[in-house]
Coordinates of C-alpha atoms and ligand atoms in Angstrom, one line a residue:
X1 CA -22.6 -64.6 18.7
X2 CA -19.7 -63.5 20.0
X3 CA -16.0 -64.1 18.5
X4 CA -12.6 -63.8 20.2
X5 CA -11.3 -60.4 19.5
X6 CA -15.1 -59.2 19.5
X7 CA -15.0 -57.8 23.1
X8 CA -15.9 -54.0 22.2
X9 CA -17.4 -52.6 24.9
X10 CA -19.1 -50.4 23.2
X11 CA -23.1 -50.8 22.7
X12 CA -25.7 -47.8 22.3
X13 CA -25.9 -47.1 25.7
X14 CA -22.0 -47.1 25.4
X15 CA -22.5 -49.8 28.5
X16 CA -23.3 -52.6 26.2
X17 CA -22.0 -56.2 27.8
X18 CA -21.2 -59.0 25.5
X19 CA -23.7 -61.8 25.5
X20 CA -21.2 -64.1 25.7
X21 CA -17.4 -64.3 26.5
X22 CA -14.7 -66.7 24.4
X23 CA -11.3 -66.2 25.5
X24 CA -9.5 -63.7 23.4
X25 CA -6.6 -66.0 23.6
X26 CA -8.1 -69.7 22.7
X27 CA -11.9 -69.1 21.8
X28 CA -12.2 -71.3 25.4
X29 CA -15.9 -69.9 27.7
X30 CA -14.5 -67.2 30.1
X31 CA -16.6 -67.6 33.4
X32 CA -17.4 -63.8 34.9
X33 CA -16.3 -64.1 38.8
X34 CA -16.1 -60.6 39.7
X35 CA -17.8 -57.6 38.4
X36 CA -18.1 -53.7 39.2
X37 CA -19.9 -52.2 37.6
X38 CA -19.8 -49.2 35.0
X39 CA -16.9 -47.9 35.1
X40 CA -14.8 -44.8 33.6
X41 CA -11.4 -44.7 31.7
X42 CA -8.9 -45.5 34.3
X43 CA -6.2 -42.7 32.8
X44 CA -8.9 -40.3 31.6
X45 CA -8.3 -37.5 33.8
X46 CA -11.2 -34.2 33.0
X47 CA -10.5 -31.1 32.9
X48 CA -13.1 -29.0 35.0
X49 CA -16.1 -28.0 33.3
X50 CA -15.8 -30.3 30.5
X51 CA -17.0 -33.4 31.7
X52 CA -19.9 -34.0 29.3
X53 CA -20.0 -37.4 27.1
X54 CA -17.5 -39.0 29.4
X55 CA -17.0 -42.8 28.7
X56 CA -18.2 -45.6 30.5
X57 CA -18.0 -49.4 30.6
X58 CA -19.0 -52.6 32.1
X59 CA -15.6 -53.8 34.3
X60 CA -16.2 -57.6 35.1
X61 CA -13.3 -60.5 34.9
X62 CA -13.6 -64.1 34.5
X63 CA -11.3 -67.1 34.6
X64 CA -10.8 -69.3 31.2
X65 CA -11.9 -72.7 31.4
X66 CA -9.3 -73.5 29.3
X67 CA -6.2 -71.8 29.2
X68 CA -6.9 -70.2 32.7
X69 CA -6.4 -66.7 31.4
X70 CA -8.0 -64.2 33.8
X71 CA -9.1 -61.7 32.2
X72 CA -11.6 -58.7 31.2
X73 CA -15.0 -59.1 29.7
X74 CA -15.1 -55.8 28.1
X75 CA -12.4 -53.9 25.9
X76 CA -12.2 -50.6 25.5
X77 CA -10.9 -48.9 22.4
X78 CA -7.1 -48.6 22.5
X79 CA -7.2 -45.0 21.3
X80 CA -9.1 -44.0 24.1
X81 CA -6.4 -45.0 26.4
X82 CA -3.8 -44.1 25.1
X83 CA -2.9 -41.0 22.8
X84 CA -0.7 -37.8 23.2
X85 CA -2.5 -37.0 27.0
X86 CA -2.1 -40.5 28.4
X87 CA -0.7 -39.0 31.7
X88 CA 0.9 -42.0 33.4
X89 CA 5.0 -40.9 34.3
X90 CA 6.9 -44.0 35.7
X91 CA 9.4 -41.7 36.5
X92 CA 6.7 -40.5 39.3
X93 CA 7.9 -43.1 41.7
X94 CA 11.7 -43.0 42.1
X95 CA 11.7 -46.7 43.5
X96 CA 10.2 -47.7 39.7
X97 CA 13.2 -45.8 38.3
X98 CA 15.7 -47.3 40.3
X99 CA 13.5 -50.8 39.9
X100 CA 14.2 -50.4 35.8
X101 CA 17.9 -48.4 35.9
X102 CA 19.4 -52.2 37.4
X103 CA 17.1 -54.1 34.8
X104 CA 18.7 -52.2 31.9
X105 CA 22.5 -52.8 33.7
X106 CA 21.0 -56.5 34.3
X107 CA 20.4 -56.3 30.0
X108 CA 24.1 -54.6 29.2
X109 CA 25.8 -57.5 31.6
X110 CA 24.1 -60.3 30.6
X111 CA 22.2 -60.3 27.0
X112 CA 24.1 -57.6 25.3
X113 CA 27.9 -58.0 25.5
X114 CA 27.9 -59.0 21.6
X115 CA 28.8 -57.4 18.8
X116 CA 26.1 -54.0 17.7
X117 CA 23.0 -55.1 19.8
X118 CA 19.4 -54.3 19.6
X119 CA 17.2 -53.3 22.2
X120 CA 13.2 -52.5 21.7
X121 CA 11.0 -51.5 24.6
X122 CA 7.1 -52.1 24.4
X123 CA 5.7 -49.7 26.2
X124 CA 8.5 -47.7 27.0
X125 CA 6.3 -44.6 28.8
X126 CA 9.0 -41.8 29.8
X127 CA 12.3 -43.7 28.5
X128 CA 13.4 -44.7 32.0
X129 CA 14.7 -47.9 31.5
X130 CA 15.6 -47.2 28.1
X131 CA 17.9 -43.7 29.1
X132 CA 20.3 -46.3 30.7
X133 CA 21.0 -48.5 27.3
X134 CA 21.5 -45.5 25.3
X135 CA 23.4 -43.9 27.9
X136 CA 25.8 -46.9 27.5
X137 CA 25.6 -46.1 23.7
X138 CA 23.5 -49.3 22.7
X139 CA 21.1 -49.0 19.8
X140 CA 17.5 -49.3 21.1
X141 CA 13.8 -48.0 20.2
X142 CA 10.6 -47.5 22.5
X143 CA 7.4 -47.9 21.0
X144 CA 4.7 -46.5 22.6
X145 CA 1.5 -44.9 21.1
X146 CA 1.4 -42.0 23.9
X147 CA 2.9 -39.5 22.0
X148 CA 3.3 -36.9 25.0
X149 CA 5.4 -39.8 26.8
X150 CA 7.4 -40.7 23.8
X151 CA 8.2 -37.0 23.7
X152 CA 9.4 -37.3 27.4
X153 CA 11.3 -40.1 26.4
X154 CA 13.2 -38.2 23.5
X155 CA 14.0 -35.6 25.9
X156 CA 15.7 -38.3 27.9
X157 CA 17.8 -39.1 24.7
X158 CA 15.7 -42.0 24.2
X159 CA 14.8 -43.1 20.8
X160 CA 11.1 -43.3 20.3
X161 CA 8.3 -44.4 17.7
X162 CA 5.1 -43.1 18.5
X163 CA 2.9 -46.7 17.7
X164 CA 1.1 -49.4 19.1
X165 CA 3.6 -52.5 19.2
X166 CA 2.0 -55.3 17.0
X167 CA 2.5 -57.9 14.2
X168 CA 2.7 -55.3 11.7
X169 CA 4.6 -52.2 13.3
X170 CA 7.1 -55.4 14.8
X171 CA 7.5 -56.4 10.9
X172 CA 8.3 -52.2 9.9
X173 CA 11.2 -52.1 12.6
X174 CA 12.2 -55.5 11.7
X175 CA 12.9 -54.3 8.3
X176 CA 14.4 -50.4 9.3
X177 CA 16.6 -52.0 12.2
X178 CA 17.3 -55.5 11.7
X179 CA 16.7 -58.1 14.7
X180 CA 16.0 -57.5 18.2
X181 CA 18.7 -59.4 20.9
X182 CA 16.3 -58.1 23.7
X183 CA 12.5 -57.4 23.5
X184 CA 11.6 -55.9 27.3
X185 CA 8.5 -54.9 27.7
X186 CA 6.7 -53.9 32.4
X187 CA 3.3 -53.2 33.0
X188 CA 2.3 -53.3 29.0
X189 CA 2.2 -56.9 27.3
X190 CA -0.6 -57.4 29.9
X191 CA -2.5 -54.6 29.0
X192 CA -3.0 -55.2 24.9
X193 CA -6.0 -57.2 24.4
X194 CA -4.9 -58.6 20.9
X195 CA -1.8 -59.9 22.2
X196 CA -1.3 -62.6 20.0
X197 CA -0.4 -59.9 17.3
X198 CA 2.3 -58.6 20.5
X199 CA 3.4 -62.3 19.9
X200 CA 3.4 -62.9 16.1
X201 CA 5.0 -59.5 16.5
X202 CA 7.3 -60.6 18.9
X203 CA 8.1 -63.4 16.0
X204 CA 8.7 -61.1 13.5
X205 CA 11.5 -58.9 15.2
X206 CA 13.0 -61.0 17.8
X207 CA 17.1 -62.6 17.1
X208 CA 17.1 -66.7 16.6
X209 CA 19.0 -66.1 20.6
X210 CA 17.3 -63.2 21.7
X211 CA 15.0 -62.7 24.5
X212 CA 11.3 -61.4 24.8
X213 CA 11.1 -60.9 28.8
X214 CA 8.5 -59.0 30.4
X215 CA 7.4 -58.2 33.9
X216 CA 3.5 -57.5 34.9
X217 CA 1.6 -57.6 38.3
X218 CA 1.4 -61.4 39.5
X219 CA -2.0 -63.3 39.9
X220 CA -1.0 -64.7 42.8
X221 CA -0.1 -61.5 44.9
X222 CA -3.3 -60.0 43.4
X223 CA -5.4 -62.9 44.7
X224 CA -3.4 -63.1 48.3
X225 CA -3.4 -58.7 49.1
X226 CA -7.5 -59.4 47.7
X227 CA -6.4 -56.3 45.6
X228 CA -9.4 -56.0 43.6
X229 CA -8.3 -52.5 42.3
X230 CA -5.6 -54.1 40.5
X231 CA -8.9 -55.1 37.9
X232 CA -9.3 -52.3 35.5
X233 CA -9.7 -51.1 31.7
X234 CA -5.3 -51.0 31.1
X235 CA -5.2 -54.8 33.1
X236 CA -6.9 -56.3 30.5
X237 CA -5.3 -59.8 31.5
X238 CA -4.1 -60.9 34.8
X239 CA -0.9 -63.5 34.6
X240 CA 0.3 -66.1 36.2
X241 CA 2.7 -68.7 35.2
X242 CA 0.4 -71.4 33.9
X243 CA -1.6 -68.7 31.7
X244 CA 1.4 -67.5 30.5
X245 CA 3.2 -70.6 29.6
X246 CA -0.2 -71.7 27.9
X247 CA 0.0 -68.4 25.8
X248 CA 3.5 -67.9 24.7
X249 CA 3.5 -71.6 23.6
X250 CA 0.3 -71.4 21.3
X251 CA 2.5 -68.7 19.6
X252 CA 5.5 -70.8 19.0
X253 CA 7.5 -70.0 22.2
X254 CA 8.7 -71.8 25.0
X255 CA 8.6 -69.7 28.6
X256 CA 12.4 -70.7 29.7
X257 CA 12.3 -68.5 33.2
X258 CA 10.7 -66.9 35.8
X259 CA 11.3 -64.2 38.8
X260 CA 9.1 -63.1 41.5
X261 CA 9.0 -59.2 41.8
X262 CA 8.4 -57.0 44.8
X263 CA 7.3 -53.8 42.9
X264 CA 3.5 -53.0 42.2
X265 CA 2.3 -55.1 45.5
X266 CA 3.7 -58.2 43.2
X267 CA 4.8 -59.1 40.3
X268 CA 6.7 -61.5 37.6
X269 CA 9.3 -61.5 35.2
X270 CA 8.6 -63.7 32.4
X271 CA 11.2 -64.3 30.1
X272 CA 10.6 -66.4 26.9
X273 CA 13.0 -67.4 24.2
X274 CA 12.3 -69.5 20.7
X275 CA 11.5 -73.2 21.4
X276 CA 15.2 -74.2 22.1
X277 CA 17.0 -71.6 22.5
X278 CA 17.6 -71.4 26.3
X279 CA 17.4 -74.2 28.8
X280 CA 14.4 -73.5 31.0
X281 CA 15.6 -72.8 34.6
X282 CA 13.9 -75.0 37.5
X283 CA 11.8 -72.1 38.7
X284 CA 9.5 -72.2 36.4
X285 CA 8.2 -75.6 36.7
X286 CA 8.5 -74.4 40.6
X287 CA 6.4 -71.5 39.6
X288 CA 3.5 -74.3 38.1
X289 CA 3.4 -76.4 41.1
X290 CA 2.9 -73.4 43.7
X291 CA 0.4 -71.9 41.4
X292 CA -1.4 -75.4 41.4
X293 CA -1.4 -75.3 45.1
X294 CA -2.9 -72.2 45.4
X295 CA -5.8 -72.6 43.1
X296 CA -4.9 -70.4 40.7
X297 CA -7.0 -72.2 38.1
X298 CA -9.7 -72.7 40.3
X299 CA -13.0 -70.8 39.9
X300 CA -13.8 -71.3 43.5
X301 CA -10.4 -69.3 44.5
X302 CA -11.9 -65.9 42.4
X303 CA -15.2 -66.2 43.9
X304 CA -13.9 -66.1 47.5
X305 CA -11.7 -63.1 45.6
X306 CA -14.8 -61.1 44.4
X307 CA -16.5 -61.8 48.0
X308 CA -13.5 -60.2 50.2
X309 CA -13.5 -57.2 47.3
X310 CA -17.0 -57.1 48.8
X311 CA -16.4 -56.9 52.3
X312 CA -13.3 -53.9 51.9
X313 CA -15.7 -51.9 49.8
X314 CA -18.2 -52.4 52.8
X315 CA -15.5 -51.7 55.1
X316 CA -13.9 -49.0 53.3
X317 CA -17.3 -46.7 53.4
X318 CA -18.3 -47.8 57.1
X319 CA -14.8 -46.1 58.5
X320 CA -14.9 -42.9 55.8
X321 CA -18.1 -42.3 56.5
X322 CA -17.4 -42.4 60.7
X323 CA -14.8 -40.6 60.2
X324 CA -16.4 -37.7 58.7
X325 CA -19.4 -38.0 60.9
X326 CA -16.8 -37.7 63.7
X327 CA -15.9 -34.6 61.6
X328 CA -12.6 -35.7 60.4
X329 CA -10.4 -34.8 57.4
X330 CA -9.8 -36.9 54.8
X331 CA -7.6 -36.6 51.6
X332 CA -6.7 -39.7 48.8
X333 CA -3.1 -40.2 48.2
X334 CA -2.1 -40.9 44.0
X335 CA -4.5 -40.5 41.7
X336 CA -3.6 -44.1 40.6
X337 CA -5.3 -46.3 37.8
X338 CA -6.1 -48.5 40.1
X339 CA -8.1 -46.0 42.7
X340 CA -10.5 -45.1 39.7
X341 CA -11.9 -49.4 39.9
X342 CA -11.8 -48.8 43.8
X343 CA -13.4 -44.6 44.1
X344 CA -16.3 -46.1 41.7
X345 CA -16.9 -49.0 42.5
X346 CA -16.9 -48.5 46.4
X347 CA -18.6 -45.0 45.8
X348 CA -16.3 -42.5 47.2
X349 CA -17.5 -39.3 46.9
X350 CA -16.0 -35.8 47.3
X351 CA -18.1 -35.1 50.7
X352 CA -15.9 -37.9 52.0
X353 CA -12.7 -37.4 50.0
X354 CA -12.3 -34.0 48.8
X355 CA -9.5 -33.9 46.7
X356 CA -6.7 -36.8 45.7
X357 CA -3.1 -35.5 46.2
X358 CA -0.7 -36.7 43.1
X359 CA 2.7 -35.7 41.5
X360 CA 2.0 -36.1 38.1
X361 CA 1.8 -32.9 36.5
X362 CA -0.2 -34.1 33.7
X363 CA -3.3 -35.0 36.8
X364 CA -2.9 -32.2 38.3
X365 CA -5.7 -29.4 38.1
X366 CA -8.0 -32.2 36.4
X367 CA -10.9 -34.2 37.9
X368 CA -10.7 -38.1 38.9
X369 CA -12.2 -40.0 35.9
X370 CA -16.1 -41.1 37.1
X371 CA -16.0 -39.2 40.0
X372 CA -14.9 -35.9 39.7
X373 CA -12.9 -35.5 42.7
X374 CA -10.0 -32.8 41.8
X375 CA -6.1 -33.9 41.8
X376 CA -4.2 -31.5 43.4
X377 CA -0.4 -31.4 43.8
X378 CA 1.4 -33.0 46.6
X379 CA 2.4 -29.4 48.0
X380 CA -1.6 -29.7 48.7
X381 CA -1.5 -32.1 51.0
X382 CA 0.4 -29.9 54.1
X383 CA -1.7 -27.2 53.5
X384 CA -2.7 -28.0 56.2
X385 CA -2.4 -31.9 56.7
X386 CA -5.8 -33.6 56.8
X387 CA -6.6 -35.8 59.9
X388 CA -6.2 -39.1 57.6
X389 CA -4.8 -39.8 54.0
X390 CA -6.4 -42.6 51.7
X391 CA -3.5 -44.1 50.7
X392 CA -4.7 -44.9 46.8
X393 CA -0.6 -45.8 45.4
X394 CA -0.9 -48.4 48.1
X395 CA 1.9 -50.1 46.1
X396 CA 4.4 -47.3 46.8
X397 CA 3.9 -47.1 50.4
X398 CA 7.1 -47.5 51.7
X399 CA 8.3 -44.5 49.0
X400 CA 5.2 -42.0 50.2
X401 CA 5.4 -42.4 53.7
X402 CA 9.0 -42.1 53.7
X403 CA 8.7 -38.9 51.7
X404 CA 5.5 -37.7 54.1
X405 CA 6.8 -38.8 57.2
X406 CA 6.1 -35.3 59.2
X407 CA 2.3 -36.4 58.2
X408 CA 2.2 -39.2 60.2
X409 CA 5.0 -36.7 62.8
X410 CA 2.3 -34.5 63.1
X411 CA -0.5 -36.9 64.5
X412 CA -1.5 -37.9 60.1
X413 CA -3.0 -41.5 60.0
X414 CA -3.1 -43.5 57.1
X415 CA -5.6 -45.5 55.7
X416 CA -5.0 -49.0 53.5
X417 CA -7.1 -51.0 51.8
X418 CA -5.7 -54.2 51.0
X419 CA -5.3 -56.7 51.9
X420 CA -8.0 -55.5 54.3
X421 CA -9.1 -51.6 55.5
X422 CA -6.6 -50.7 58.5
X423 CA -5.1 -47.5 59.7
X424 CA -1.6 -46.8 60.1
Ligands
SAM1 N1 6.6 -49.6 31.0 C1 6.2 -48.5 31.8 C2 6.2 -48.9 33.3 O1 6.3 -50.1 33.6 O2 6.0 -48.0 34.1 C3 4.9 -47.9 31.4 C4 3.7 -48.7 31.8 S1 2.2 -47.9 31.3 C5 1.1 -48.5 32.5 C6 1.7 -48.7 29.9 C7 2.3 -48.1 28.6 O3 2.1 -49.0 27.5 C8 1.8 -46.7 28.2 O4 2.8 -45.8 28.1 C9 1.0 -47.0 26.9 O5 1.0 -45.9 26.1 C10 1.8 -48.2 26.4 N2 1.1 -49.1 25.4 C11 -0.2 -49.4 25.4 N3 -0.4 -50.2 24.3 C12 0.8 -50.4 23.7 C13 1.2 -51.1 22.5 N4 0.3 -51.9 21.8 N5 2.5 -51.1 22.2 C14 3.4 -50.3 22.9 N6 3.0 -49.6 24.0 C15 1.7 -49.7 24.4
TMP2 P1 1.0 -46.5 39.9 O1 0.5 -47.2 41.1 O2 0.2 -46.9 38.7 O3 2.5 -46.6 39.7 O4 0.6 -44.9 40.1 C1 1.2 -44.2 41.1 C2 0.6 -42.8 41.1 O5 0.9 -42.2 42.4 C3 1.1 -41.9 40.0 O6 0.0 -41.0 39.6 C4 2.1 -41.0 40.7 C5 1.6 -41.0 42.1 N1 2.6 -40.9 43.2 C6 2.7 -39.7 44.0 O7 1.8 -38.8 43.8 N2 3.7 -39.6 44.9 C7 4.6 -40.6 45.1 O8 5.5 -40.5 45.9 C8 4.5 -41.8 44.2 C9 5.5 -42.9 44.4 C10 3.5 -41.9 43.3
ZN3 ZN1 -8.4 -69.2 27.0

């Protein structure tokens, strides 16, 4: 029998699949609607040569009957995703840094005019939204367990504590720094399968006024794009505004507002405050009705979503493999997360993509986890051009084509995936 928080992916065979799935949230039957397969470490980059005893699990999703949480069947350990060589950089994309530079101004103007403020960042990667508020000289601390980001982050003049954020490392900070007047936390609170301890911690260390906001990619875009790569091992849940609201209250919490996002292919800013505290603002309630309307709690709407996954992976090999019959070139663009669910499950192989171009040092040299096509740097990718690029950061289009626009100058095609395979 299973229990919530019993999701351990890990069997004999290291594929194991639960027998059952409870909600990890409200012990509710989570009904599987999409699944691909075994699948490696999204992050976990190889170094050549050493790719014996790499890890593997069984990616599927399903919809809560209850508290309509989307979310993963299988968790994998959090150690294995992230430790001292987690390579992810949000500073890769300079439209991310911008994207967190005017939340933190957003933050100074608005939530921390009073006197001494506190600032803690869940998740805080390479400091880059943090570098602003101590810029400005506020006091602040990023937790983040990746210690070689957290190092980046110091460098930045960041403060950092090397940790997973959670009911009792919220409690420890609590204590050393006193209460938080802002608890920020992009791309993160989504990705921590026991994230009621994120929100017992979020109890703990949070000011009577304070705010816990929090942005993560939206449901709703992920279901409209039919962005089926946006399903893997760090997107343990998918939100939308009814799962969220359902969540954060079970905890004690009301959700007061909500933003829509245009980074990551769609997204949401939550922001929650104790019951209370903050009037709610109208959009939320606006959020509820949309989200009704689109079926967002509907297991009919994910099933369509797992059949048009279907159809782009069919797609996606028809034209890669034309192409190379036709004896064209063909390179993959970001060695995203999100390209390892699509590569593996659509079974791209390195006679068809021979090497992924990326900017991330830290990627760079190593082999895609699963598989095994090498990362190279972007300098790569004009040396010379290939005939067409597969564009895997699909999210930062405008930012790579802009930045490779003698590519496309020179006769380069791209190709896209979602919402459905075309070539630009
Ligand atoms: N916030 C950055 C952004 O939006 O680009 C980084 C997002 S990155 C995808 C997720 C980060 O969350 C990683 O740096 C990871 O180490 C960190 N993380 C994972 N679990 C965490 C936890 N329990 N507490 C704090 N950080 C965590
Ligand atoms: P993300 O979609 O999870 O943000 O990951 C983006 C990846 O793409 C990351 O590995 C950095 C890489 N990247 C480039 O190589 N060139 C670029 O111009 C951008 C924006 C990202
Ligand atoms: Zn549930």
């Amino acid at each position: 029998m299973t229990r919530p928080g019993d999701h351990s992916a890990q069997g004999p065979d290291r594929e194991g699949r639960p027998d059952m799935s409870l909600c990890r949230i409200c012990g509710g039957t989570v009904t599987e609607f999409v699944e691909f397969g075994r699948q490696p470490i999204s992050d976990a980059f190889l170094v050549p040569g050493r790719t014996d005893g790499e890890y593997f699990y069984h990616l599927a999703a399903g919809l809560c009957q209850s508290c309509t949480m989307v979310q993963l069947l299988a968790e994998v350990p959090r150690e294995m995703m992230f430790h001292e060589d987690y390579p992810y950089r949000t500073s890769e994309s300079a439209s991310m840094a911008k994207h967190f530079e005017l939340v933190a101004k957003r933050f100074l103007e608005t939530e921390l005019t009073g006197p001494d403020p506190f600032v803690v960042e869940i998740g805080s990667n390479d400091g880059v939204m943090l570098k602003t508020i101590s810029d400005a000289g506020v006091r602040h601390l990023g937790v983040d367990p990746s210690a070689g980001a957290a190092r980046a982050a110091e460098r930045a003049g960041v403060r950092a504590r090397v940790d997973f954020f959670e009911k009792t490392s919220a409690a420890a900070i609590r204590q050393a720094d006193g209460p938080a007047k802002v608890i920020f936390s992009a791309n993160t609170f989504s990705h921590i399968p026991y994230i009621g301890s994120v929100l017992e911690g979020v109890g703990e260390l949070l000011a009577d006024d304070g705010v816990f906001v929090f942005e993560e990619r939206y449901l709703a875009d992920i279901v409209a794009s039919k962005a089926f790569d946006q399903i893997y091992d760090e997107h343990y849940y998918l939100f939308c505004v009814r799962s969220v609201r359902n969540l954060v209250e079970r905890y004690g919490f009301e959700l007061v507002d909500v933003e829509h996002l245009a980074v990551h292919g769609g997204a949401a800013r939550y922001t929650v405050a104790r019951p209370g505290a903050r009037r709610p603002n109208a959009a939320v309630a606006e959020f509820l009705d949309r989200e009704a309307s689109l079926g967002l709690a509907d297991l009919a709407t994910f099933t369509q979503f797992a059949a048009n996954a279907k159809v782009i992976r069919d797609d996606l090999m028809t034209l890669l493999r034309d192409l190379r019959a036709k004896g064209k070139t063909i390179v993959g663009y970001g060695a995203t997360a999100k390209s390892a669910t699509a590569i593996n499950y659509c079974g791209i192989t390195t006679e068809l993509v021979p090497y992924v171009c990326d900017s991330t040092p830290d990627k760079q040299g190593k082999l895609m986890p699963g598989s095994h096509i090498p990362v190279r740097p972007p300098a790569a990718f004009s040396a010379p051009y290939p005939d067409y690029a597969l564009l895997f950061a699909w999210n930062h289009a405008e930012e790579v084509m802009a930045k490779e626009k003698e590519f496309q100058e020179s006769g380069g095609k791209w190709i896209l995936y979602v919402p459905d395979v075309h070539v630009v």
